Short mmCIF file of C-alpha atoms in Angstrom, two decimals:
data_model
loop_
_atom_site.label_atom_id
_atom_site.label_comp_id
_atom_site.label_asym_id
_atom_site.label_seq_id
_atom_site.Cartn_x
_atom_site.Cartn_y
_atom_site.Cartn_z
CA MET A 1 8.52 -1.45 -21.29
CA HIS A 2 8.65 -0.15 -17.58
CA THR A 3 12.17 1.23 -16.66
CA ILE A 4 13.19 1.42 -13.03
CA LEU A 5 15.91 3.91 -12.35
CA GLY A 6 17.37 2.74 -9.15
CA ILE A 7 16.61 -1.11 -9.59
CA ASN A 8 18.78 -2.14 -6.98
CA GLY A 9 17.21 -0.66 -3.59
CA VAL A 10 14.32 -2.21 -2.01
CA SER A 11 11.78 -0.05 -3.76
CA GLY A 12 13.29 -0.97 -7.04
CA THR A 13 13.50 -4.66 -6.66
CA THR A 14 10.22 -4.93 -5.23
CA LEU A 15 8.80 -2.96 -7.80
CA ALA A 16 10.30 -5.37 -10.31
CA ALA A 17 8.91 -8.16 -9.00
CA ALA A 18 5.23 -6.60 -8.60
CA LEU A 19 5.31 -5.80 -12.56
CA GLU A 20 6.61 -8.94 -13.38
CA LYS A 21 4.00 -10.82 -11.62
CA GLN A 22 1.59 -8.76 -14.19
CA HIS A 23 3.75 -10.43 -17.19
CA LEU A 24 5.20 -6.70 -17.78
CA ARG A 25 8.40 -6.16 -19.52
CA VAL A 26 10.92 -4.30 -16.79
CA ARG A 27 14.25 -2.84 -17.51
CA GLY A 28 16.39 -2.04 -14.45
CA VAL A 29 18.95 0.93 -14.61
CA GLY A 30 21.53 1.26 -12.02
CA ARG A 31 25.42 2.20 -11.66
CA SER A 32 26.37 -1.60 -10.92
CA PRO A 33 25.26 -4.62 -12.81
CA GLY A 34 21.91 -6.09 -12.42
CA LYS A 35 20.51 -9.29 -10.57
CA GLY A 36 18.61 -11.99 -11.87
CA SER A 37 17.69 -12.28 -15.85
CA ARG A 38 15.62 -9.32 -16.59
CA GLU A 39 17.06 -6.73 -18.81
CA HIS A 40 19.61 -4.23 -17.27
CA VAL A 41 21.17 -0.92 -18.32
CA GLN A 42 24.16 0.59 -16.34
CA ALA A 43 24.06 4.02 -16.61
CA ASP A 44 24.73 7.16 -14.32
CA VAL A 45 21.40 8.85 -13.43
CA THR A 46 23.11 12.26 -13.21
CA ASP A 47 24.29 12.11 -16.93
CA THR A 48 21.38 13.27 -19.14
CA ALA A 49 22.39 11.48 -22.33
CA GLU A 50 23.01 8.32 -20.22
CA VAL A 51 19.30 8.49 -18.97
CA LEU A 52 17.72 9.04 -22.14
CA ARG A 53 19.49 6.00 -23.68
CA ALA A 54 18.58 3.96 -20.67
CA THR A 55 14.93 4.66 -20.69
CA ALA A 56 14.23 4.67 -24.56
CA GLY A 57 11.13 2.69 -25.42
CA SER A 58 9.61 3.12 -22.08
CA GLU A 59 5.71 3.51 -21.31
CA VAL A 60 6.55 4.31 -17.50
CA ILE A 61 9.65 5.45 -15.94
CA TYR A 62 10.12 5.06 -12.14
CA LEU A 63 12.46 7.20 -10.12
CA THR A 64 13.47 5.09 -7.19
CA VAL A 65 17.11 6.07 -6.91
CA GLY A 66 18.58 6.13 -3.40
CA LEU A 67 21.61 8.50 -2.44
CA ALA A 68 24.30 8.64 0.14
CA TYR A 69 22.96 10.32 3.05
CA ASP A 70 25.07 13.28 2.67
CA ILE A 71 23.43 16.96 2.28
CA LYS A 72 26.09 17.72 0.04
CA VAL A 73 25.47 14.96 -2.51
CA TRP A 74 21.69 15.67 -2.17
CA ARG A 75 22.27 19.31 -3.16
CA ARG A 76 24.48 18.33 -6.01
CA ASP A 77 22.72 15.42 -7.47
CA TRP A 78 19.07 15.31 -6.81
CA PRO A 79 17.81 18.16 -8.90
CA ARG A 80 19.91 16.96 -11.80
CA ILE A 81 18.30 13.43 -11.45
CA MET A 82 15.05 14.75 -11.33
CA GLU A 83 15.72 16.93 -14.16
CA ASN A 84 17.05 14.05 -16.37
CA ALA A 85 14.31 11.68 -15.34
CA ILE A 86 11.64 14.43 -16.25
CA GLU A 87 13.60 15.06 -19.72
CA ALA A 88 13.44 11.57 -20.55
CA ALA A 89 10.00 10.91 -19.95
CA LEU A 90 9.01 14.00 -22.00
CA ALA A 91 11.41 12.78 -24.84
CA HIS A 92 10.04 9.29 -24.78
CA GLY A 93 6.23 10.28 -24.10
CA SER A 94 6.70 8.10 -21.09
CA LYS A 95 4.67 8.50 -17.52
CA LEU A 96 6.85 9.43 -14.78
CA VAL A 97 6.42 7.69 -11.19
CA PHE A 98 8.40 9.52 -8.39
CA MET A 99 9.07 7.53 -5.28
CA ASP A 100 9.02 10.19 -2.17
CA ASN A 101 9.50 10.39 0.88
CA VAL A 102 7.94 12.89 4.03
CA TYR A 103 10.68 15.23 4.59
CA ALA A 104 9.35 17.82 2.70
CA TYR A 105 6.15 18.00 5.23
CA GLY A 106 8.52 19.08 8.09
CA ALA A 107 7.40 18.61 11.43
CA VAL A 108 3.95 17.61 11.35
CA LYS A 109 1.40 18.22 14.22
CA GLY A 110 -1.31 15.27 13.76
CA ILE A 111 -1.95 12.98 10.75
CA MET A 112 0.42 13.20 7.80
CA HIS A 113 -1.96 13.20 4.61
CA GLU A 114 -1.39 14.36 0.87
CA ALA A 115 -3.10 17.71 1.41
CA LEU A 116 -0.44 19.20 3.75
CA PRO A 117 1.51 22.30 2.37
CA LEU A 118 5.20 21.59 2.00
CA ARG A 119 6.96 23.28 5.23
CA PRO A 120 10.28 21.51 5.39
CA CYS A 121 12.43 22.09 8.47
CA SER A 122 15.65 20.55 7.57
CA ARG A 123 18.26 20.58 4.68
CA LYS A 124 17.30 17.34 3.49
CA GLY A 125 13.62 18.41 3.47
CA GLU A 126 14.43 21.41 1.47
CA VAL A 127 15.92 19.63 -1.19
CA ARG A 128 12.98 17.18 -1.40
CA ALA A 129 10.60 20.37 -1.68
CA GLN A 130 12.55 21.40 -4.48
CA LEU A 131 12.09 18.02 -6.32
CA LEU A 132 8.27 18.34 -5.92
CA THR A 133 8.41 21.79 -7.36
CA GLN A 134 10.58 20.83 -10.17
CA LEU A 135 7.99 17.83 -11.18
CA ARG A 136 4.87 19.92 -10.47
CA SER A 137 6.21 22.49 -13.02
CA ALA A 138 6.70 20.21 -15.40
CA ILE A 139 3.18 18.69 -15.20
CA ASP A 140 1.57 22.16 -15.10
CA LYS A 141 3.70 23.74 -17.87
CA ARG A 142 5.30 21.06 -19.88
CA GLY A 143 2.46 18.35 -20.01
CA LEU A 144 4.39 15.69 -18.04
CA ARG A 145 2.57 12.98 -17.29
CA ALA A 146 3.45 12.09 -13.57
CA THR A 147 2.47 10.82 -10.18
CA VAL A 148 4.20 10.78 -6.67
CA GLY A 149 4.10 7.86 -4.35
CA ARG A 150 5.12 8.77 -1.08
CA ALA A 151 5.98 6.55 2.09
CA ALA A 152 6.82 6.67 5.73
CA ASP A 153 10.12 5.27 7.09
CA PHE A 154 10.55 1.73 6.11
CA TYR A 155 10.83 -1.52 7.99
CA GLY A 156 10.90 -4.90 6.74
CA PRO A 157 12.85 -7.52 4.36
CA TYR A 158 15.21 -6.87 1.79
CA CYS A 159 15.86 -3.13 3.25
CA ASN A 160 19.58 -2.34 4.62
CA THR A 161 18.86 1.30 5.49
CA SER A 162 15.84 1.20 7.53
CA VAL A 163 16.01 3.00 10.98
CA PRO A 164 13.79 0.23 12.84
CA ASN A 165 15.75 -2.53 10.97
CA ASN A 166 19.24 -1.23 12.04
CA ILE A 167 18.61 -0.16 15.41
CA VAL A 168 16.10 -2.60 16.63
CA PHE A 169 15.35 -5.79 14.67
CA GLU A 170 19.13 -6.10 13.61
CA ARG A 171 20.42 -5.57 17.07
CA HIS A 172 17.69 -7.92 18.63
CA ALA A 173 18.82 -10.57 15.84
CA LYS A 174 22.42 -10.71 17.13
CA GLY A 175 21.46 -10.89 21.02
CA GLN A 176 22.16 -6.87 21.68
CA LYS A 177 20.22 -4.05 23.35
CA ALA A 178 17.89 -2.07 20.93
CA ILE A 179 18.40 1.60 20.32
CA TRP A 180 15.84 4.27 19.87
CA MET A 181 16.41 7.72 18.09
CA GLY A 182 14.47 10.30 20.18
CA ASN A 183 11.40 9.79 22.39
CA PRO A 184 10.64 6.14 22.69
CA LYS A 185 7.01 7.06 23.95
CA LYS A 186 6.08 8.63 20.91
CA VAL A 187 4.14 6.92 17.97
CA HIS A 188 5.59 5.98 14.75
CA THR A 189 4.17 4.33 11.91
CA PHE A 190 6.18 2.57 9.30
CA THR A 191 5.86 1.57 5.70
CA TYR A 192 6.41 -2.26 5.34
CA THR A 193 8.95 -2.86 2.58
CA GLU A 194 7.03 -5.68 0.84
CA ASP A 195 3.78 -3.30 0.08
CA LEU A 196 6.14 -0.84 -1.56
CA GLY A 197 6.61 -2.77 -5.12
CA PRO A 198 2.84 -3.54 -5.38
CA ALA A 199 1.71 0.04 -4.74
CA LEU A 200 4.18 1.49 -6.85
CA ALA A 201 3.14 -0.73 -9.65
CA ILE A 202 -0.52 0.25 -9.24
CA LEU A 203 0.62 3.92 -9.54
CA GLY A 204 2.53 3.38 -12.85
CA THR A 205 -0.35 1.07 -14.53
CA ASP A 206 -3.51 3.02 -13.15
CA ALA A 207 -4.38 6.17 -15.08
CA ARG A 208 -6.42 7.42 -11.99
CA ALA A 209 -2.96 8.05 -10.42
CA ASP A 210 -2.00 10.70 -12.70
CA GLY A 211 -1.10 14.17 -11.60
CA GLN A 212 -1.63 13.30 -8.12
CA GLU A 213 0.51 12.58 -4.98
CA TRP A 214 -0.44 9.17 -3.11
CA HIS A 215 0.66 7.93 0.44
CA LEU A 216 1.50 4.20 -0.23
CA PRO A 217 -0.24 1.61 1.66
CA THR A 218 0.80 1.93 5.74
CA SER A 219 -0.64 0.43 8.50
CA GLY A 220 -2.72 2.92 10.90
CA VAL A 221 -1.82 0.92 14.04
CA ARG A 222 -0.35 3.35 16.20
CA ARG A 223 2.84 1.85 18.17
CA THR A 224 5.35 3.72 20.12
CA GLY A 225 9.14 2.98 19.93
CA GLU A 226 8.75 1.06 23.16
CA GLU A 227 6.00 -0.99 21.76
CA TRP A 228 7.94 -1.69 18.43
CA ILE A 229 11.10 -2.66 20.70
CA ARG A 230 9.03 -4.81 23.08
CA ARG A 231 7.16 -6.68 20.44
CA SER A 232 10.64 -7.32 18.65
CA ALA A 233 12.32 -8.43 21.73
CA GLU A 234 9.56 -10.96 22.26
CA ALA A 235 9.62 -12.13 18.60
CA PHE A 236 13.58 -12.81 18.95
CA GLY A 237 13.36 -14.22 22.28
CA VAL A 238 15.78 -11.28 24.17
CA LYS A 239 15.61 -9.09 26.70
CA GLU A 240 13.63 -5.83 26.23
CA GLY A 241 15.97 -3.11 27.40
CA GLN A 242 16.94 -0.05 25.12
CA GLN A 243 19.17 2.60 24.76
CA VAL A 244 17.79 5.99 23.87
CA VAL A 245 19.65 8.47 21.64
CA SER A 246 18.33 12.02 22.27
CA THR A 247 18.47 14.81 19.59
CA PHE A 248 21.49 16.52 21.92
CA MET A 249 23.34 13.21 22.05
CA ALA A 250 22.83 12.63 18.10
CA ARG A 251 24.50 16.12 17.60
CA MET A 252 27.21 15.51 20.06
CA LEU A 253 27.96 12.02 18.43
CA GLY A 254 27.48 13.73 14.81
CA LEU A 255 30.81 15.62 15.97
CA PHE A 256 32.82 12.47 15.41
CA ASN A 257 30.25 10.55 13.22
CA PRO A 258 29.32 11.66 9.68
CA LEU A 259 26.27 9.66 9.72
CA MET A 260 25.09 10.57 12.86
CA HIS A 261 25.68 14.16 12.07
CA GLU A 262 23.31 13.86 8.94
CA LEU A 263 20.55 11.96 11.34
CA ALA A 264 20.84 14.41 13.88
CA GLU A 265 18.64 17.04 12.04
CA MET A 266 16.08 14.53 11.25
CA ASN A 267 15.55 13.47 14.75
CA TYR A 268 12.31 15.77 15.08
CA GLN A 269 10.52 13.11 13.34
CA PHE A 270 11.01 10.94 16.53
CA GLU A 271 10.65 13.54 19.09
CA GLN A 272 6.68 13.64 18.30
CA ASP A 273 4.04 11.50 17.21
CA TYR A 274 4.43 10.34 13.72
CA VAL A 275 1.31 9.28 12.20
CA PHE A 276 1.24 8.46 8.54
CA SER A 277 -2.43 7.99 6.69
CA SER A 278 -2.67 6.22 3.42
CA GLU A 279 -6.58 6.27 3.47
CA LYS A 280 -6.71 8.11 0.21
CA PHE A 281 -4.78 5.19 -1.79
CA GLU A 282 -6.60 2.47 0.19
CA LYS A 283 -9.97 3.81 -0.79
CA THR A 284 -9.02 4.51 -4.36
CA PHE A 285 -7.12 1.42 -5.29
CA GLY A 286 -8.28 -1.00 -2.75
CA MET A 287 -4.92 -1.98 -1.68
CA ARG A 288 -4.55 -2.68 2.09
CA PRO A 289 -1.32 -2.59 4.14
CA THR A 290 0.35 -5.27 5.71
CA ASP A 291 -0.55 -5.30 9.49
CA PRO A 292 2.60 -4.71 11.95
CA GLU A 293 2.18 -8.14 13.63
CA THR A 294 2.63 -10.19 10.04
CA GLY A 295 5.20 -7.45 8.79
CA LEU A 296 7.49 -8.07 11.99
CA ALA A 297 6.92 -11.95 11.76
CA ARG A 298 8.20 -11.69 8.36
CA THR A 299 11.18 -9.36 9.05
CA VAL A 300 12.14 -12.02 11.92
CA VAL A 301 12.08 -14.76 9.35
CA TRP A 302 14.35 -12.64 6.96
CA LEU A 303 16.99 -11.54 9.31
CA LYS A 304 17.24 -15.00 10.74
CA LYS A 305 18.00 -16.45 7.54
CA ARG A 306 20.55 -13.71 6.84
#
């Protein structure tokens, strides 16, 4: 049994589809009722007893939970969720696969790779670094079998919380002008959503992944914000214009908009080049990322269907 904590997000749904293609049994766990015919358990992942119940009999447990983008929620719930996942994996003899992001690296000058130290420069980055410390301690001191899959910012189908989806592609789909956070002349690489599930399935089923951190397949093609906007405008057949939200502007807007307040501290990621390398994963497991041309074309089709 492969159990996914956080089944209803884009990572969980694409992972479930990838596992089912391999004819593996999948159990989804979430607060709300599950979609489709697969086994589903409603549970609160902050409750230890509920997590233990929901993961019983699991060979692999995947932690793909998404929380409200609120630092108070992150500080309150994330450490508890990680500890519950660790306890469940140890209790059931399961492997734990944690879906991570790049926040714990902080501001990186150069290419992001798995050997970088954890130097968070944001409150959310500090929380993510704490989770990785919890996980590493359980691996080293308690014999936990686990691995980490880390992605860059997402773009692509089935994702409702992606920065480029929300401020570029969806706006172009409505005939509106794109918005860009930070400096649009800086490079920003993105992980394509439909690559997430197959990559996480590899980490869950291949013993070579155990005990290590892995950058999930992400195209190395370097596009600036302006290039993403231009190609998106061409794909949707709209004018290319853009509105830029600087860090200062984001902070000012954050005085009135709670979400913008949360986003402002992360704007450093858009003020410098953001280059994410998945070379280690690609060389080890042989999975190639979707190129941006194909990814954008599929995203356009998905948004037009919506």
